[in-house]
Amino acid sequence: MPAAPADFYAGLREHGAVVPVHLDGPVPAWLVIGYDACNWALRDGLVFSRDLGQWSVSQNGLLPPGWPLEPHVTPMPNMLYAQGEEHLRLRGAFTKSLRKIGSNRRQAMISKAADQLIDRFVDDGHADIVGQFAVPLPGAVLAALFGFKAQEAVQLQQAVLTLLSGGEQALAANERLTELIAVLVARRRAEPRTDIVTGLLEAGLSDDETRWTIWLSINAGIGATAAWTASSCALLAEQEDARSDLRSGMRNVPGVMAEVLWDHTPVQQVIGRIATQDTDLYGTTVRRGDLLVLSLAGANLDHARFGGSAARRSYTEDNNSHLAWGNGAHGCPAQGLATAIVRGGVERLWTRLDDLHLTHPEQPTDWDDSVIVRIPKWLGVSWSPARAHARLTTLAPIGAH
């Protein structure tokens, strides 16, 4: 992904709100980068369907063998691809399953996971905050919430991030991910527990529906929350003004997280929607059967739509006009869980390491090659271990009220 996404999308926008692209080779699609165009495509499920079985390229057998993005366009029996009553049934089962975990227990799990990760590197005074914190945190929390064993968590997050990055290893990573999920579903069918997978089964989903609901939830959950956490940590490490404002109470962590949703949208592109008829989409003729890749990042950085400069909006947790969660019937159903993980992790990190800063500020951030999520490959940060230990003595034990 580009280091300066605002400039990148501004350059593309010179060609319109909808631009032709190729995905990983000769696979044609439309990239929707205009805010209004993207919002329309997200909301109008009749003209722009989530049923990728209607995609003309796949219908005509034109996908290249071993195409890395194939797992993201293959219809599955889960809420992402379902329509109408079927979509409501599957989405309802998922939202119901989330209630298997009480908010107090969930928060304690997040704080405990964050502290365990911080404890591993706090005495060093430096770390790759992406690989040692932002990525393993949601992996550990979501693995526990869904019911994976501790030793499966690392395999899970590695498979998801490899799959989201695309490339030669993506298909093998997807096979490993589906294997891990199948084992878990069989285990929970035989031994129910108080976790999300048990909740899906109790809600009446078949084993197949449960597996593909988990596949969707784990991919979206680990990928998006890891990216959101990493970019929030990067903002804190890079900007002394942000750290000063946090210390003085002029800003808070939710405000930092909201800034990331706008300027470094965790899920950059959504693949996608299929045009069900020939349509004029803000000046571009889209044909029936065409694939639309919805650029949530491009839409959120449509500066002209919001009045010009970056000062067009205030970064507060109450400003939800961005499209980072999607919109319409297929908007993210787990906003609360994702927000809890990122906020809990970043607040715990900031509370313990409030002098966090870049180890090498002169080095530009190197971003992952994924077209789906925006996440740094690594981010070297430093702090004072003595200060961190002094602050730890003032913290309440995990689970205290």
PDB file of C-alpha atoms in Angstrom, residues 50-51 72 76-83 87 90 215-216 270-273 330:
ATOM      1  CA  ARG A  50     -23.036  -9.221  -2.627  1.00  0.00           C
ATOM      2  CA  ASP A  51     -23.733 -12.449  -4.536  1.00  0.00           C
ATOM      3  CA  HIS A  72     -12.067 -13.679  -1.272  1.00  0.00           C
ATOM      4  CA  MET A  76     -19.617 -19.330   0.912  1.00  0.00           C
ATOM      5  CA  PRO A  77     -22.640 -20.218   3.077  1.00  0.00           C
ATOM      6  CA  ASN A  78     -22.164 -17.301   5.460  1.00  0.00           C
ATOM      7  CA  MET A  79     -23.735 -13.896   6.047  1.00  0.00           C
ATOM      8  CA  LEU A  80     -21.279 -12.078   3.768  1.00  0.00           C
ATOM      9  CA  TYR A  81     -22.668 -13.666   0.611  1.00  0.00           C
ATOM     10  CA  ALA A  82     -26.263 -14.364   1.640  1.00  0.00           C
ATOM     11  CA  GLN A  83     -29.213 -12.174   0.642  1.00  0.00           C
ATOM     12  CA  HIS A  87     -28.718 -13.112   5.325  1.00  0.00           C
ATOM     13  CA  LEU A  90     -27.062 -16.047   9.442  1.00  0.00           C
ATOM     14  CA  TRP A 215     -13.771 -18.183   8.452  1.00  0.00           C
ATOM     15  CA  LEU A 216     -15.330 -14.805   7.718  1.00  0.00           C
ATOM     16  CA  VAL A 270     -13.831  -4.661   0.055  1.00  0.00           C
ATOM     17  CA  ILE A 271     -14.064  -7.306  -2.664  1.00  0.00           C
ATOM     18  CA  GLY A 272     -16.750  -6.590  -3.569  1.00  0.00           C
ATOM     19  CA  ARG A 273     -20.116  -6.073  -5.221  1.00  0.00           C
ATOM     20  CA  HIS A 330     -23.699  -5.911   5.074  1.00  0.00           C
TER      21      HIS A 330
END
